[in-house]
XYZ file of C-alpha atoms in Angstrom:
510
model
C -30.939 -47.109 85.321
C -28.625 -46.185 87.867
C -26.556 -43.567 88.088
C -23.895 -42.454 90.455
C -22.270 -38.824 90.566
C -19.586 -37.808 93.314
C -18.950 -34.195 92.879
C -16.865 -31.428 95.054
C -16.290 -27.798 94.409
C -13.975 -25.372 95.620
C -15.229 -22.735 97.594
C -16.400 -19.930 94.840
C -18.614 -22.500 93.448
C -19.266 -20.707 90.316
C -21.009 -22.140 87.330
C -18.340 -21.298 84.617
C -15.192 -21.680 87.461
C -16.255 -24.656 89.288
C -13.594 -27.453 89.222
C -15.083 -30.917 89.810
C -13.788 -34.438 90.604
C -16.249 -36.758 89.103
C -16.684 -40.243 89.388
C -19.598 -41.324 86.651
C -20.766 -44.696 86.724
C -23.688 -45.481 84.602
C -25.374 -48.425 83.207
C -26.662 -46.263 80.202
C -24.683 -44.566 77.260
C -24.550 -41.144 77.164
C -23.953 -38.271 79.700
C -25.228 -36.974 83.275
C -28.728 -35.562 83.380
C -26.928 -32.770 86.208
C -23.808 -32.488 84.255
C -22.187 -31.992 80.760
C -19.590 -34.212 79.810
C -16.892 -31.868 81.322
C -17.973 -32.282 84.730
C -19.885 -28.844 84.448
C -23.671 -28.069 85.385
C -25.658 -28.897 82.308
C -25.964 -25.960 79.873
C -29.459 -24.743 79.173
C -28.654 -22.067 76.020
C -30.248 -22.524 72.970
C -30.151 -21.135 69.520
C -33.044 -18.560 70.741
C -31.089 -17.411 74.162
C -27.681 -17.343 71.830
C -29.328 -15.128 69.254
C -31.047 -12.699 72.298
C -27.437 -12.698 73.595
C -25.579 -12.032 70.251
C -28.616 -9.205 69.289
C -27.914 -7.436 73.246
C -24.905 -7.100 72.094
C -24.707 -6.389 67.989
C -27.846 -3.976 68.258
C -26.089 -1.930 70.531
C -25.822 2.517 70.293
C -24.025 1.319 67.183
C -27.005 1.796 65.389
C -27.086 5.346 66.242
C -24.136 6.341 64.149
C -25.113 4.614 60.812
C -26.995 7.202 59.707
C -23.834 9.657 60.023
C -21.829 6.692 58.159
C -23.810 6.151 55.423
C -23.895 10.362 55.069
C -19.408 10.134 54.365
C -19.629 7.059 52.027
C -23.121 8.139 49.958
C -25.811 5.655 48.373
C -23.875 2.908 46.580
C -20.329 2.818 48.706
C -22.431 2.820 52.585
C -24.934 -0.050 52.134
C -22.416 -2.137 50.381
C -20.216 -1.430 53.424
C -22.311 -2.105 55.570
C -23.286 -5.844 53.891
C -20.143 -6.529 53.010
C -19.221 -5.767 56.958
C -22.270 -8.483 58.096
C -20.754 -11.153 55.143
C -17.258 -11.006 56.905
C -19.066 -11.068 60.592
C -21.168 -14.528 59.725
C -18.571 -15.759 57.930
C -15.198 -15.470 60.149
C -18.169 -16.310 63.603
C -18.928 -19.083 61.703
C -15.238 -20.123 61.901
C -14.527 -19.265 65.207
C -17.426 -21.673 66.108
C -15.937 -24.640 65.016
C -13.441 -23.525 67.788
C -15.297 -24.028 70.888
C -13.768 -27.995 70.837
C -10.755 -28.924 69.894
C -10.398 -31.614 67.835
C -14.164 -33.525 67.582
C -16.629 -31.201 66.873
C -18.936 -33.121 69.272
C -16.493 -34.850 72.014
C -14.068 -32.436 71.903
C -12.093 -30.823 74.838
C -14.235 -27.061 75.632
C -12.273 -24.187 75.387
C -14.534 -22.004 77.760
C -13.020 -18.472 76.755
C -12.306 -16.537 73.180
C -8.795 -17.063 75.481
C -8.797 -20.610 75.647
C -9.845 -21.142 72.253
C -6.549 -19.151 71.239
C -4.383 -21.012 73.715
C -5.870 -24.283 72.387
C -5.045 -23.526 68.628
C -2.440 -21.191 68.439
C -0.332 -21.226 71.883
C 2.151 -18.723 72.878
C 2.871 -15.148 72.430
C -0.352 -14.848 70.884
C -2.707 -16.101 74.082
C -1.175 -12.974 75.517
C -1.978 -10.268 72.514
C -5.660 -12.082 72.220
C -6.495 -11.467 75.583
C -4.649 -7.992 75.957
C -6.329 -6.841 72.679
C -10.181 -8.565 74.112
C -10.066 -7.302 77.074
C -8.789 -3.836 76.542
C -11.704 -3.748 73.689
C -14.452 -4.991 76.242
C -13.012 -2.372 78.452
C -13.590 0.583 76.062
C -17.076 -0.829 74.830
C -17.972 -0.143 78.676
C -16.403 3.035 78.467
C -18.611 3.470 75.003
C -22.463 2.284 76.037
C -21.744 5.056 79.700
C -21.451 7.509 77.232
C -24.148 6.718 75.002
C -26.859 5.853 77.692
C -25.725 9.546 79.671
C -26.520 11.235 76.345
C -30.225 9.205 76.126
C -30.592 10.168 80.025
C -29.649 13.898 79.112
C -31.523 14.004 76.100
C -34.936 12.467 77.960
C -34.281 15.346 80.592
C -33.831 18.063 77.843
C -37.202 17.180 75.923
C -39.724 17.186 78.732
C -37.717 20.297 80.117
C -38.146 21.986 76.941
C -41.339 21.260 76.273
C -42.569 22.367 80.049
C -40.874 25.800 78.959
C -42.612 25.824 75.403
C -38.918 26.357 73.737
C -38.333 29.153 76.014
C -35.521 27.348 77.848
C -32.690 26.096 75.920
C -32.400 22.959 79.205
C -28.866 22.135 79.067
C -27.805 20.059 81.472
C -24.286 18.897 83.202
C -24.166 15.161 81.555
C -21.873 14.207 84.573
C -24.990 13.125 86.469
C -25.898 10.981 83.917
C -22.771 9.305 83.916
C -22.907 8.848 87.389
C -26.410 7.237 87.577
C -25.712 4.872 84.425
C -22.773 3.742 87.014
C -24.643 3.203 89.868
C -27.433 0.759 88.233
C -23.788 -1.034 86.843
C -22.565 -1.160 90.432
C -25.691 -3.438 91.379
C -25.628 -5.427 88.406
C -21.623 -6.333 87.903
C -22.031 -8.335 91.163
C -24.409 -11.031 89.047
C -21.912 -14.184 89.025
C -22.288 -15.492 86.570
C -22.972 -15.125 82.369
C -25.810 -17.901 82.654
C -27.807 -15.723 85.110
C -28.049 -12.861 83.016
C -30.515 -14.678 80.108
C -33.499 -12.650 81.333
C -31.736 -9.113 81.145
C -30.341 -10.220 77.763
C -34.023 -10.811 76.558
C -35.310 -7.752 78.279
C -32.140 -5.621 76.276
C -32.606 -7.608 73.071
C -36.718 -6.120 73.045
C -35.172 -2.702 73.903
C -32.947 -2.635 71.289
C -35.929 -3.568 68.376
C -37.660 -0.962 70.288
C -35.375 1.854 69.836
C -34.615 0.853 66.557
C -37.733 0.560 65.160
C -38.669 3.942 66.674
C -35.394 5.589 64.960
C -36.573 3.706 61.680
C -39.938 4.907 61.912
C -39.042 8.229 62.670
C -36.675 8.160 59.292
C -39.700 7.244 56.798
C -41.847 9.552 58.469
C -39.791 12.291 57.837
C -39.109 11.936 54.003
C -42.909 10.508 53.665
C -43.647 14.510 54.563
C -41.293 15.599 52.895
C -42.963 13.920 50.005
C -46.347 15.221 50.527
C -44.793 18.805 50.891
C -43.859 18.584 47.593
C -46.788 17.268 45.993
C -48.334 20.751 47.550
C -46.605 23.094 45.950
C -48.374 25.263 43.968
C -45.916 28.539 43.099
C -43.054 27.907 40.667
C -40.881 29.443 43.525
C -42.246 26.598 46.276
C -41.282 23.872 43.630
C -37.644 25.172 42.782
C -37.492 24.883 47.037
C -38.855 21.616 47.957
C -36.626 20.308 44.564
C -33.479 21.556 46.576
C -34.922 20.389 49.644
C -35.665 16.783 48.182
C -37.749 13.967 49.230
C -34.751 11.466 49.793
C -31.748 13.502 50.753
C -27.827 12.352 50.289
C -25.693 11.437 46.891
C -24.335 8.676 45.539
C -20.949 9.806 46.808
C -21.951 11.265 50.095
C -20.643 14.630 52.213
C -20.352 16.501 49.547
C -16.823 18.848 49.668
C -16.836 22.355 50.302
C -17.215 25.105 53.222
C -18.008 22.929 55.680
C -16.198 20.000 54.928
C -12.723 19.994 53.582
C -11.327 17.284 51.250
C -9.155 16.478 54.513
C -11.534 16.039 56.589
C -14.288 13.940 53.982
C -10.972 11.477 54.129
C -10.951 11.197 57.574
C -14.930 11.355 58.072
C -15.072 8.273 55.726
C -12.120 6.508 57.329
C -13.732 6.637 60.903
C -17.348 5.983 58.898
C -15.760 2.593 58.141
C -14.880 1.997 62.309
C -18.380 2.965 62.927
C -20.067 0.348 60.795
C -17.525 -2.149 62.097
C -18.071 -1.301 65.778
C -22.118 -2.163 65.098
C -20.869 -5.713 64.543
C -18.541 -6.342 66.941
C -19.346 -9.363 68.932
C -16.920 -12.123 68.252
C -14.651 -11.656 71.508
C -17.765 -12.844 73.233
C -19.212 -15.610 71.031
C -17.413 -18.509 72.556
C -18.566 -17.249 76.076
C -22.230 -17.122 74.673
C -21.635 -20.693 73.211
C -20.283 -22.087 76.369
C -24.222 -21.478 77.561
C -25.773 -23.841 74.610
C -26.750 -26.945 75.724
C -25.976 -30.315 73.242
C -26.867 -32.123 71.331
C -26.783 -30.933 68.787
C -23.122 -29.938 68.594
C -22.922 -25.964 70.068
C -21.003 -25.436 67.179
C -24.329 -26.452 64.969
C -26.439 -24.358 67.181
C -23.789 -21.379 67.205
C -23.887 -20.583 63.351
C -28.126 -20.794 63.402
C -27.730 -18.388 66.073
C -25.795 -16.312 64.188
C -27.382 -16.696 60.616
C -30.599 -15.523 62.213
C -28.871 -12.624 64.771
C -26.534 -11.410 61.964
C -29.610 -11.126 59.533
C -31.871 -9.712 61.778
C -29.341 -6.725 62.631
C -28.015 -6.171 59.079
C -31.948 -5.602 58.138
C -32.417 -2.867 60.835
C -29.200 -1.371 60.315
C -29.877 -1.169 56.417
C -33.290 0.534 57.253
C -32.547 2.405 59.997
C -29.093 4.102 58.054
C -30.564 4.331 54.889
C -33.832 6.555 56.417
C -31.950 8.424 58.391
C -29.463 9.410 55.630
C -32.371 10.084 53.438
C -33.823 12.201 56.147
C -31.056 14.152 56.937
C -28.809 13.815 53.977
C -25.305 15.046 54.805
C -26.773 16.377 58.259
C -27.008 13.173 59.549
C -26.185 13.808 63.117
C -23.844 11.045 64.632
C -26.458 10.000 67.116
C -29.525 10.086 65.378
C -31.758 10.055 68.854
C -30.071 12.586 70.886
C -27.392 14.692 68.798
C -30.810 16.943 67.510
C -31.910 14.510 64.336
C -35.588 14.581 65.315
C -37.264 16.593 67.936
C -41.265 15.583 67.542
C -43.040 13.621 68.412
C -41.009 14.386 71.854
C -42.587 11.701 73.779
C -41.679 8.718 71.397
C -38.061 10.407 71.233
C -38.295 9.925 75.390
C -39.609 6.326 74.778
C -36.745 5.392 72.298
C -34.296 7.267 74.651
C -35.707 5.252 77.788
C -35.363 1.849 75.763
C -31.630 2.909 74.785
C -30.852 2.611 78.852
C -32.685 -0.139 78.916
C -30.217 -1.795 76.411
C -27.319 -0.410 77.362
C -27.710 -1.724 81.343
C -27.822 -5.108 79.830
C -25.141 -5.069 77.145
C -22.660 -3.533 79.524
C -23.443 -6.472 81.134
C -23.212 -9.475 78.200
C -19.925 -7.490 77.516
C -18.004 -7.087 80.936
C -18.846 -10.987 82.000
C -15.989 -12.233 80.585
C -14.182 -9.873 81.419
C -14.844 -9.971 85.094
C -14.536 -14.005 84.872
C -11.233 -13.875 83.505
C -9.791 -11.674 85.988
C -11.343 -13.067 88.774
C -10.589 -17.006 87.911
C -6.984 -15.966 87.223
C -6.703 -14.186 90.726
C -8.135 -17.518 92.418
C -5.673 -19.453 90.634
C -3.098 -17.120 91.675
C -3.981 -17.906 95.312
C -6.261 -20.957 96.018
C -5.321 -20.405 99.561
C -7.132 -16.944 99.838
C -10.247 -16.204 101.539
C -10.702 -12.608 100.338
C -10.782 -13.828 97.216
C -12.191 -17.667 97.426
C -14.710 -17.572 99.870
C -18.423 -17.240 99.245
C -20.726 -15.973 101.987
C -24.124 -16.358 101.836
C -26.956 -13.695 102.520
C -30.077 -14.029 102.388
C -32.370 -11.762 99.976
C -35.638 -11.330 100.698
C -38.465 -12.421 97.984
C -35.509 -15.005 96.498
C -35.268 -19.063 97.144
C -31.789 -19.167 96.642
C -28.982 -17.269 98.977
C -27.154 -14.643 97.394
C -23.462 -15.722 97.097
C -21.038 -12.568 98.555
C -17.772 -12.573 97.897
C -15.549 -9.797 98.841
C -12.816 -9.842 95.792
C -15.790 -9.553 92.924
C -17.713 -6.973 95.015
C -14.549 -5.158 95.226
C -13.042 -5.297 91.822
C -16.044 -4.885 90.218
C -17.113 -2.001 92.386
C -13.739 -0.155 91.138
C -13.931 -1.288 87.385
C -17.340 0.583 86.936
C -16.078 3.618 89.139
C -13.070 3.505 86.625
C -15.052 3.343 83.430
C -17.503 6.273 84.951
C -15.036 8.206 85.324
C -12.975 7.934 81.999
C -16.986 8.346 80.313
C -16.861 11.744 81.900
C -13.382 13.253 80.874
C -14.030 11.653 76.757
C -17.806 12.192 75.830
C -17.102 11.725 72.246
C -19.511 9.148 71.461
C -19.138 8.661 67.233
C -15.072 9.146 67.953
C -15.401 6.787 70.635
C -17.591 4.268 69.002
C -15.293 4.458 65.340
C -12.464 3.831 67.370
C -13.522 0.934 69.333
C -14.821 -0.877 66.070
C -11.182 -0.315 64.464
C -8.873 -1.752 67.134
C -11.584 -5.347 67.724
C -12.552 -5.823 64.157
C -9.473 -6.863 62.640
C -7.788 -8.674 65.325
C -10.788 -10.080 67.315
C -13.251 -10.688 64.556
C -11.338 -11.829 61.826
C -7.377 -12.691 62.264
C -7.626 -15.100 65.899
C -10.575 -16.887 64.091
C -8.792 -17.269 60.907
C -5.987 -18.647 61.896
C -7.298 -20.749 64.176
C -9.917 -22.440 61.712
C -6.530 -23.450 59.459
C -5.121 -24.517 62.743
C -8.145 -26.735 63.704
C -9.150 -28.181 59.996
C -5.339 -28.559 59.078
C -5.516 -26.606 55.968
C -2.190 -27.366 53.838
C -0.170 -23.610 53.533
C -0.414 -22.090 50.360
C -3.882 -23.750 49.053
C -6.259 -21.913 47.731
C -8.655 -21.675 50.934
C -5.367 -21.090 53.108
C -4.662 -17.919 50.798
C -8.225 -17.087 50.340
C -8.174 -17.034 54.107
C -5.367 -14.733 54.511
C -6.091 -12.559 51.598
C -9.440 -11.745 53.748
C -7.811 -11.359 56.664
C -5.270 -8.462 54.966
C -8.042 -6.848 53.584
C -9.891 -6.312 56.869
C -6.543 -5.315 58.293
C -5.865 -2.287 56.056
C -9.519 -1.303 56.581
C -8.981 -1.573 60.556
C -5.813 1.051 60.151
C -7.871 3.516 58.015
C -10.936 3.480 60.528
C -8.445 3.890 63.482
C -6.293 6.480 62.054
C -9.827 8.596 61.093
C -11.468 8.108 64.471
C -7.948 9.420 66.317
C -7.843 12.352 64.145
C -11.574 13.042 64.922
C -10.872 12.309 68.736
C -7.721 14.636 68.717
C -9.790 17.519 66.899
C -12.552 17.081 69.729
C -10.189 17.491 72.296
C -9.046 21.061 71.937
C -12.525 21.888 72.875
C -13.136 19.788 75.397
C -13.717 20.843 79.418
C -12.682 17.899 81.602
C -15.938 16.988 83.717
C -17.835 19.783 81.902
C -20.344 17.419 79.358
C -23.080 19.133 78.287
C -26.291 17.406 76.640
């Protein structure tokens, strides 16, 4: 066989921005063993690396607030939520799958962006609202994972210092130096290139995150299983009419119960932003066409895609079933809205470190899986802007000890991505509302990201005739999730704006 492959590059010689000029001339069917049939370095993903990518992401400080969900909505309304949420998820990332090529599923032109996809499909004014409504949401997850990860930080700190002073010292700490550490381990790792180099720290994240989880979940069943044997040792009729109030599995079927605490008002708004919380835990879709531009083919990525997310979006809606569900029957309608850190458990203190610790962990990484496209799109639209500039074109290569391969400078990405982290530090420490935060993030991607762009791009792509029963099916579903995007917005701004007349700007405390 022989095979002949001319190939040049322009000067940023990126894996997902190089531009080739191929000449292919082969004596045997079938593509390049160096490159992919769009002139691109062959793809290496598979259904295992796209499932560790979609879990870094999915499994995510989400998690920590389902407890607190479950507590508004109660036992039959917050696990049918919460399934119902991970039906829609599979379903609509199924959809946007078939997306990745237009036109054959197999030879198809790549779209190599939840952007391009868009562009390819649906054209026009919308391009610009998908990518100011992506971007602006992978902007504000960033903002999100600083916060959470300064609160693990703060609350790892707090434990050992309490403990040290046997409860004497109450520990609290400015959560501003948090903040600012979380940024500077971002700093390093925003200048990785490229998605395709981070498949290790999506692994290493993806074990954190079953680590954490399983540690929260664990702590859940421990608590009600002694709650249980309390009340199997009650002797006194007092002791029994106690540990009955006090029950072994806490919560109703209608959850936060009305009253002195809670006003009717607020239960509305609680279960509103309840709804953005459990959507924000499965928010991945504005990144699932940059994860499948990593599988390699055959089979089709589209194929690989919806294994990858059959087994990711099972996997998570397990945990997040068990891990909710304890924690509300722990806690009941005290279900704090971070069930690590915002004083759910306090012993054993050293596996509440260990959880904490893996939480960072995470959170490094998924900052990461989220802000790559991000910092891709910005910087391939600046070179386009001006081929002709060094600052932002040219590579320089250093050499890093203990590596085989130079590492590639260049001074626009260390630049811009220097100033996006400072930026998100920065807004992190002026809003450390974390469930707010977190409800309100899940509200403004869910609808628009997760289920209208793949929607109507699917009846784009498979020509579905208007007005048939899967075209109104289609956008019945898609209304639906749009009315329950508006509650969970409106409830998470109304908790955000009830925070704020108590908040000191730079004055976090954990």
């Amino acid at each position: 066989m022989v095979e002949k492959v001319v190939a040049t590059a322009t000067p940023t010689a990126k894996n997902h921005h190089q531009s080739f000029d191929l000449s292919i001339d082969m004596h045997q069917q079938g593509g390049s063993k160096l490159f992919d049939d769009d002139g691109r370095l062959k793809r290496s993903g598979t259904m295992w690396t796209a499932s560790a990518h979609i879990i870094t992401a999915v499994i995510g400080s989400g998690v920590l607030s389902l407890a607190w969900a479950i507590a508004q909505l109660g036992w039959i309304a917050g696990p049918a939520v919460m399934i119902l949420f991970s039906l829609v998820t599979y379903y609509t990332s199924s959809l946007l799958a078939a997306c990745y090529r237009s036109g054959d599923p197999v030879t198809g032109k790549r779209n190599y962006t939840y952007m391009d996809a868009v562009h390819a499909n649906l054209g026009g004014l919308k391009v610009k609202l998908c990518g100011l409504v992506q971007y602006t949401n992978l902007f504000g997850v960033a903002i999100g994972y600083t916060i959470a990860s300064a609160k693990s930080m703060g609350a790892v700190r707090k434990s050992i210092c309490v403990h040290a002073s046997r409860g004497r010292n109450p520990c609290h700490t400015n959560g501003n130096v948090y903040t600012i550490a979380f940024g500077i381990a971002e700093l390093f790792l925003s200048q990785i290139p490229d998605f395709d180099q981070l498949w290790w720290l999506s692994i290493l994240a993806a074990v954190m995150s079953f680590t954490y989880s399983t540690i929260g979940l664990g702590l859940g069943v421990v608590k009600v299983i002694e709650r249980k044997k309390e009340r199997k040792k009650c002797l006194s009729l007092q002791q029994w009419f106690y540990v009955t109030e006090n029950k072994v599995i806490k919560g109703s079927l209608t959850g936060v119960t009305v009253g002195p605490s809670v006003t009717e008002t607020e239960k509305v708004w609680n279960t509103f932003e309840a709804l953005g919380d459990i959507a924000f835990a499965y928010s991945y879709s504005m990144i699932l066409i940059e994860i499948q531009d990593t599988i390699k083919s055959p089979p089709s990525e589209a194929k690989t895609m919806k294994k990858a997310t059959f087994i990711s979006v099972a996997v998570t809606t397990f945990f997040y079933m068990l891990c909710g569900c304890f924690g509300y029957a722990a806690f009941g309608d005290k279900a704090p809205g971070n069930l690590l850190t915002d004083a759910g458990f306090s012993n054993p203190f050293w596996l509440l470190d260990i959880a904490n610790i893996a939480i960072v962990i995470h959170l490094v990484g998924a900052y990461q899986v989220y802000c790559q496209p991000l910092f891709a799109f910005i910087e391939k639209y600046a070179s386009k802007k001006f081929p002709d500039s060094d600052f932002i074109n040219k590579d320089s290569e250093i050499c890093v000890p203990g590596c085989s391969k130079p590492y590639k400078l260049n001074l626009f990405r260390l630049t811009w991505r220097t100033g996006f982290v400072i930026l998100t530090t920065l807004i992190s420490m002026l809003l450390p509302f974390f469930n707010n935060i977190v409800g309100l993030l899940g509200a403004l991607g869910f609808w628009p990201l997760t289920v209208y762009f793949p929607v109507q791009m699917y009846i784009i792509q498979k020509r579905i005739p208007k007005w048939s029963t899967k075209w109104v099916c289609l956008q019945v579903l898609s209304l639906a999730c749009l009315v329950i995007s508006l509650a969970a917005a409106a409830g998470s701004i109304a908790g955000i704006v009830d925070q704020l007349h108590d908040i000191k700007l730079f004055g976090s405390e954990y």
